[in-house]
Each structure stands twice: as C-alpha cells, then as structure tokens.
mmCIF file of C-alpha atoms in Angstrom:
data_model
loop_
_atom_site.group_PDB
_atom_site.id
_atom_site.type_symbol
_atom_site.label_atom_id
_atom_site.label_comp_id
_atom_site.label_asym_id
_atom_site.label_seq_id
_atom_site.Cartn_x
_atom_site.Cartn_y
_atom_site.Cartn_z
ATOM 1 C CA MET A 27 100.791 76.732 117.010
ATOM 2 C CA THR A 28 100.266 77.220 120.741
ATOM 3 C CA ASP A 29 97.985 79.862 122.235
ATOM 4 C CA ALA A 30 101.074 81.863 123.218
ATOM 5 C CA THR A 31 102.388 82.011 119.646
ATOM 6 C CA ALA A 32 99.104 82.187 117.728
ATOM 7 C CA PRO A 33 98.520 85.464 115.891
ATOM 8 C CA ARG A 34 96.003 87.708 117.597
ATOM 9 C CA ARG A 35 93.108 89.547 115.989
ATOM 10 C CA ALA A 36 93.347 92.422 118.433
ATOM 11 C CA GLN A 37 91.558 95.721 118.112
ATOM 12 C CA ARG A 38 94.022 98.518 118.704
ATOM 13 C CA SER A 39 93.107 101.664 120.567
ATOM 14 C CA PRO A 40 92.185 104.481 119.814
ATOM 15 C CA GLY A 41 91.031 103.027 116.495
ATOM 16 C CA ARG A 42 91.272 100.112 114.157
ATOM 17 C CA VAL A 43 94.308 99.003 112.198
ATOM 18 C CA LEU A 44 93.445 98.558 108.547
ATOM 19 C CA GLY A 45 95.327 96.444 106.045
ATOM 20 C CA VAL A 46 95.927 96.802 102.324
ATOM 21 C CA VAL A 47 97.513 94.371 99.886
ATOM 22 C CA LEU A 48 99.201 96.150 96.975
ATOM 23 C CA ALA A 49 98.406 93.993 93.935
ATOM 24 C CA ALA A 50 97.586 96.393 91.091
ATOM 25 C CA GLY A 51 100.660 95.968 88.885
ATOM 26 C CA ALA A 52 100.973 94.161 85.573
ATOM 27 C CA GLY A 53 103.841 91.935 86.784
ATOM 28 C CA THR A 54 105.762 92.509 83.564
ATOM 29 C CA ARG A 55 108.925 90.710 84.721
ATOM 30 C CA TYR A 56 106.812 87.938 86.227
ATOM 31 C CA GLY A 57 104.886 87.441 82.990
ATOM 32 C CA LYS A 58 101.412 88.232 84.346
ATOM 33 C CA PRO A 59 99.798 90.224 87.147
ATOM 34 C CA LYS A 60 101.012 88.742 90.424
ATOM 35 C CA ILE A 61 97.494 88.941 91.827
ATOM 36 C CA LEU A 62 96.909 85.839 89.640
ATOM 37 C CA ALA A 63 100.079 83.981 90.724
ATOM 38 C CA ASP A 64 99.761 80.391 91.875
ATOM 39 C CA ASP A 65 96.070 80.393 90.915
ATOM 40 C CA GLY A 66 95.359 83.212 93.364
ATOM 41 C CA ARG A 67 97.021 81.545 96.341
ATOM 42 C CA TRP A 68 99.562 84.386 96.722
ATOM 43 C CA LEU A 69 96.669 86.804 97.086
ATOM 44 C CA GLU A 70 94.876 84.563 99.581
ATOM 45 C CA ARG A 71 98.071 84.284 101.622
ATOM 46 C CA ALA A 72 98.671 88.062 101.571
ATOM 47 C CA VAL A 73 95.115 88.773 102.740
ATOM 48 C CA ALA A 74 95.409 86.156 105.502
ATOM 49 C CA THR A 75 98.744 87.671 106.563
ATOM 50 C CA LEU A 76 96.966 90.946 107.343
ATOM 51 C CA ARG A 77 93.505 89.719 108.382
ATOM 52 C CA ASP A 78 94.659 86.942 110.697
ATOM 53 C CA GLY A 79 97.563 89.041 111.984
ATOM 54 C CA GLY A 80 95.293 91.658 113.537
ATOM 55 C CA CYS A 81 93.954 94.019 110.867
ATOM 56 C CA ALA A 82 90.300 94.830 111.437
ATOM 57 C CA GLU A 83 89.551 95.467 107.769
ATOM 58 C CA VAL A 84 91.521 94.435 104.673
ATOM 59 C CA THR A 85 91.310 95.651 101.099
ATOM 60 C CA VAL A 86 93.133 94.541 97.971
ATOM 61 C CA ALA A 87 94.354 97.310 95.655
ATOM 62 C CA MET A 88 94.045 95.868 92.150
ATOM 63 C CA GLY A 89 94.233 97.236 88.643
ATOM 64 C CA ALA A 90 95.952 95.298 85.840
ATOM 65 C CA ALA A 91 93.754 92.342 86.753
ATOM 66 C CA VAL A 92 90.539 92.689 88.713
ATOM 67 C CA VAL A 93 89.484 89.585 90.624
ATOM 68 C CA GLU A 94 87.074 88.640 93.356
ATOM 69 C CA PRO A 95 88.948 89.324 96.603
ATOM 70 C CA PRO A 96 89.432 86.461 99.049
ATOM 71 C CA ALA A 97 87.029 86.041 101.954
ATOM 72 C CA GLY A 98 87.500 88.746 104.540
ATOM 73 C CA ALA A 99 88.712 91.377 102.068
ATOM 74 C CA GLU A 100 87.215 93.967 99.769
ATOM 75 C CA ALA A 101 88.402 95.223 96.392
ATOM 76 C CA LEU A 102 89.867 98.664 95.747
ATOM 77 C CA VAL A 103 90.130 99.105 91.974
ATOM 78 C CA VAL A 104 92.959 101.498 91.105
ATOM 79 C CA GLU A 105 91.996 103.026 87.763
ATOM 80 C CA ASP A 106 95.384 104.731 87.250
ATOM 81 C CA TRP A 107 97.455 101.679 88.263
ATOM 82 C CA ALA A 108 99.563 101.935 85.073
ATOM 83 C CA ASP A 109 100.979 105.258 86.335
ATOM 84 C CA GLY A 110 103.135 103.319 88.809
ATOM 85 C CA VAL A 111 103.251 102.024 92.352
ATOM 86 C CA GLY A 112 102.682 105.526 93.705
ATOM 87 C CA ALA A 113 99.201 105.565 92.183
ATOM 88 C CA THR A 114 98.379 102.344 94.020
ATOM 89 C CA VAL A 115 99.813 103.569 97.333
ATOM 90 C CA SER A 116 97.947 106.849 96.870
ATOM 91 C CA ALA A 117 94.655 104.994 96.373
ATOM 92 C CA ALA A 118 95.349 102.907 99.483
ATOM 93 C CA LEU A 119 96.081 105.991 101.584
ATOM 94 C CA ARG A 120 92.898 107.710 100.369
ATOM 95 C CA TRP A 121 90.947 104.558 101.259
ATOM 96 C CA ALA A 122 92.424 104.613 104.774
ATOM 97 C CA LEU A 123 91.843 108.361 105.187
ATOM 98 C CA ALA A 124 88.140 107.822 104.485
ATOM 99 C CA ARG A 125 87.884 105.674 107.625
ATOM 100 C CA SER A 126 87.885 108.118 110.501
ATOM 101 C CA ASP A 127 88.297 105.357 113.092
ATOM 102 C CA ALA A 128 91.573 104.122 111.587
ATOM 103 C CA ALA A 129 94.546 104.145 113.947
ATOM 104 C CA GLY A 130 96.905 102.942 111.252
ATOM 105 C CA LEU A 131 97.429 101.025 108.039
ATOM 106 C CA ALA A 132 99.465 97.868 107.478
ATOM 107 C CA VAL A 133 100.681 97.847 103.866
ATOM 108 C CA HIS A 134 101.596 94.476 102.394
ATOM 109 C CA VAL A 135 102.487 93.266 98.902
ATOM 110 C CA VAL A 136 101.106 90.285 97.032
ATOM 111 C CA ASP A 137 104.497 88.927 95.935
ATOM 112 C CA THR A 138 105.938 87.724 99.252
ATOM 113 C CA PRO A 139 104.135 84.380 99.491
ATOM 114 C CA ASP A 140 106.129 83.062 102.449
ATOM 115 C CA SER A 141 104.687 85.744 104.736
ATOM 116 C CA GLY A 142 102.193 84.801 107.396
ATOM 117 C CA PRO A 143 99.964 86.373 110.028
ATOM 118 C CA GLU A 144 102.595 86.053 112.744
ATOM 119 C CA ILE A 145 104.614 88.753 110.935
ATOM 120 C CA THR A 146 101.710 91.209 110.993
ATOM 121 C CA ALA A 147 100.965 90.357 114.623
ATOM 122 C CA ARG A 148 104.575 91.078 115.582
ATOM 123 C CA LEU A 149 104.576 94.342 113.614
ATOM 124 C CA LEU A 150 101.333 95.526 115.202
ATOM 125 C CA ASP A 151 102.525 94.540 118.668
ATOM 126 C CA ALA A 152 105.567 96.764 118.135
ATOM 127 C CA VAL A 153 103.461 99.851 117.404
ATOM 128 C CA ALA A 154 100.404 99.068 119.547
ATOM 129 C CA GLY A 155 98.149 100.890 117.092
ATOM 130 C CA GLU A 156 99.900 104.225 117.614
ATOM 131 C CA ARG A 157 98.546 106.940 115.312
ATOM 132 C CA ALA A 158 102.042 108.462 115.112
ATOM 133 C CA GLY A 159 103.832 105.120 114.652
ATOM 134 C CA LEU A 160 105.929 104.043 111.680
ATOM 135 C CA ALA A 161 107.337 100.522 111.539
ATOM 136 C CA ARG A 162 108.291 97.912 109.010
ATOM 137 C CA ALA A 163 109.073 94.232 109.008
ATOM 138 C CA VAL A 164 112.731 93.507 108.347
ATOM 139 C CA PHE A 165 114.198 90.130 107.464
ATOM 140 C CA ASP A 166 117.724 89.618 108.756
ATOM 141 C CA GLY A 167 118.005 93.402 108.679
ATOM 142 C CA ARG A 168 116.658 93.771 105.112
ATOM 143 C CA PRO A 169 113.565 96.021 104.832
ATOM 144 C CA GLY A 170 110.411 94.229 103.749
ATOM 145 C CA HIS A 171 106.651 94.092 104.216
ATOM 146 C CA PRO A 172 104.280 94.691 105.807
ATOM 147 C CA VAL A 173 104.865 98.334 106.696
ATOM 148 C CA TYR A 174 102.799 100.121 109.359
ATOM 149 C CA LEU A 175 101.836 103.766 108.912
ATOM 150 C CA GLY A 176 100.004 105.376 111.803
ATOM 151 C CA ALA A 177 97.023 107.519 110.813
ATOM 152 C CA ASP A 178 98.988 110.712 111.508
ATOM 153 C CA HIS A 179 101.128 109.817 108.466
ATOM 154 C CA PHE A 180 98.321 109.243 105.943
ATOM 155 C CA GLY A 181 98.064 112.868 104.795
ATOM 156 C CA PRO A 182 101.795 113.670 104.772
ATOM 157 C CA ALA A 183 102.616 110.436 102.909
ATOM 158 C CA LEU A 184 99.845 111.109 100.402
ATOM 159 C CA ARG A 185 101.517 114.401 99.500
ATOM 160 C CA VAL A 186 104.732 112.535 98.581
ATOM 161 C CA VAL A 187 103.520 109.440 96.703
ATOM 162 C CA GLY A 188 102.490 109.335 93.062
ATOM 163 C CA GLY A 189 103.590 107.887 89.738
ATOM 164 C CA ASP A 190 106.616 105.683 90.315
ATOM 165 C CA VAL A 191 107.162 107.141 93.797
ATOM 166 C CA GLY A 192 105.720 104.847 96.441
ATOM 167 C CA ALA A 193 105.996 105.273 100.191
ATOM 168 C CA GLN A 194 109.759 104.567 100.257
ATOM 169 C CA VAL A 195 110.713 108.237 99.874
ATOM 170 C CA TYR A 196 108.446 109.155 102.772
ATOM 171 C CA LEU A 197 109.729 106.311 104.945
ATOM 172 C CA ARG A 198 113.378 107.194 104.284
ATOM 173 C CA SER A 199 112.746 110.703 105.602
ATOM 174 C CA ARG A 200 111.295 109.474 108.909
ATOM 175 C CA ALA A 201 112.316 107.384 111.903
ATOM 176 C CA VAL A 202 110.875 103.960 111.143
ATOM 177 C CA THR A 203 110.961 101.232 113.783
ATOM 178 C CA PRO A 204 112.451 98.031 112.330
ATOM 179 C CA VAL A 205 110.687 94.865 113.483
ATOM 180 C CA GLU A 206 112.890 91.820 112.905
ATOM 181 C CA CYS A 207 110.944 88.932 111.376
ATOM 182 C CA GLY A 208 113.747 86.910 109.780
ATOM 183 C CA ASP A 209 112.951 84.032 112.127
ATOM 184 C CA LEU A 210 109.443 83.849 110.643
ATOM 185 C CA ALA A 211 110.030 84.106 106.879
ATOM 186 C CA ALA A 212 112.514 85.118 104.193
ATOM 187 C CA GLY A 213 110.266 88.019 103.177
ATOM 188 C CA GLU A 214 111.669 88.193 99.643
ATOM 189 C CA ASP A 215 109.658 89.679 96.801
ATOM 190 C CA ILE A 216 109.337 87.296 93.879
ATOM 191 C CA ASP A 217 109.722 89.240 90.644
ATOM 192 C CA GLU A 218 110.257 86.420 88.139
ATOM 193 C CA GLN A 219 108.761 82.977 87.682
ATOM 194 C CA PRO A 220 111.094 80.085 88.530
#
C-alpha cells in the first residue's frame, strides 16, 4: 500500500469518531456466536477495520459470548442481547452518547470478514466527522457496513431502536450518503458456515 492509499488515523473535528463492532448475537444460523468465528479472526479484522481506518476509540458490543477484545478495543457487554439487534445498537448508542467529545460513530458488524480499514477511511473522508452526517458503505450499490452516524443522530436514533429494530428504520427515514466501496470488498454478511 502506498502512502497515498494507506488508511489514515485522522482525528476529525470538532470531536472524535468512535467505532463499534456489533458482535452480541448468538449466530443461530451460523451455528455459534460469530464473535468466535475463525478462531476470533473475524473480530480482529472488524476491530482493525475501524481502528486502522480512523476511529479514535473502538468498542466491541458482545453478549452471547464474552471474549477478551482485540488490542486497541474495549468490551461493551450487552446484558439484554437476546432481545434482538436493537438492544445491541441501543447499548452502542448509549456508549457513544456518554462520550461528550464524540463527533460521530462508525457502526460495523463482525460478520463481514473481507472488510478492511480502507473502507472506514473512505467512509470517514466522505463525512469529515460531521456531527449531522449520515453515511454508509455500499458495495456495488448494495447497502452494507460500516455506517456512520453523526453525534446529532445518537439521541434520535436511540428513540427508534430496540428489540428486533436496529438502526435500519432510522436510516430509511433520513438522507444517508452512500459511499461506494465495491472496489475494496464484497461487503457481504456471512450468515451460515460454508
């Protein structure tokens, strides 16, 4: 990778961009919690995607399985993870809200192992740490992860998520900037073991 294409660990103004990996689910269709997939390498890759792509602080939202987070990340144990993805997203938003210097939050999932930091860097470049920004990585036009929520959206999104309702309902009701990343990865969620 050349200096021109290397992901940047930039601090965004007027605050820091945080990152969260959603990894609390039981992975029923996969056969085990995906946080454990490939001996933890999916989790390591997801954390690196955010950390090395420009997020100043990264946490891993976990629940069905609680593990030591990879270097450069902290653990956020979601006690009500079994209530659905909305419980995990809600916990992540509350975590971000507690950091008053947060400009935004990059939300990633553990089950897209072909993602890399260049995707996060491109996403963050598109929003430049805007507190009012909303953007998501798309892969050949198909919505994927990570998703960027500016800090102005933390509270309003928190009022919508819960149970089986994640951030998708909130995102569908807003203008979200698509950031094409199909040249960098397939971005497909893996729901079943090969």
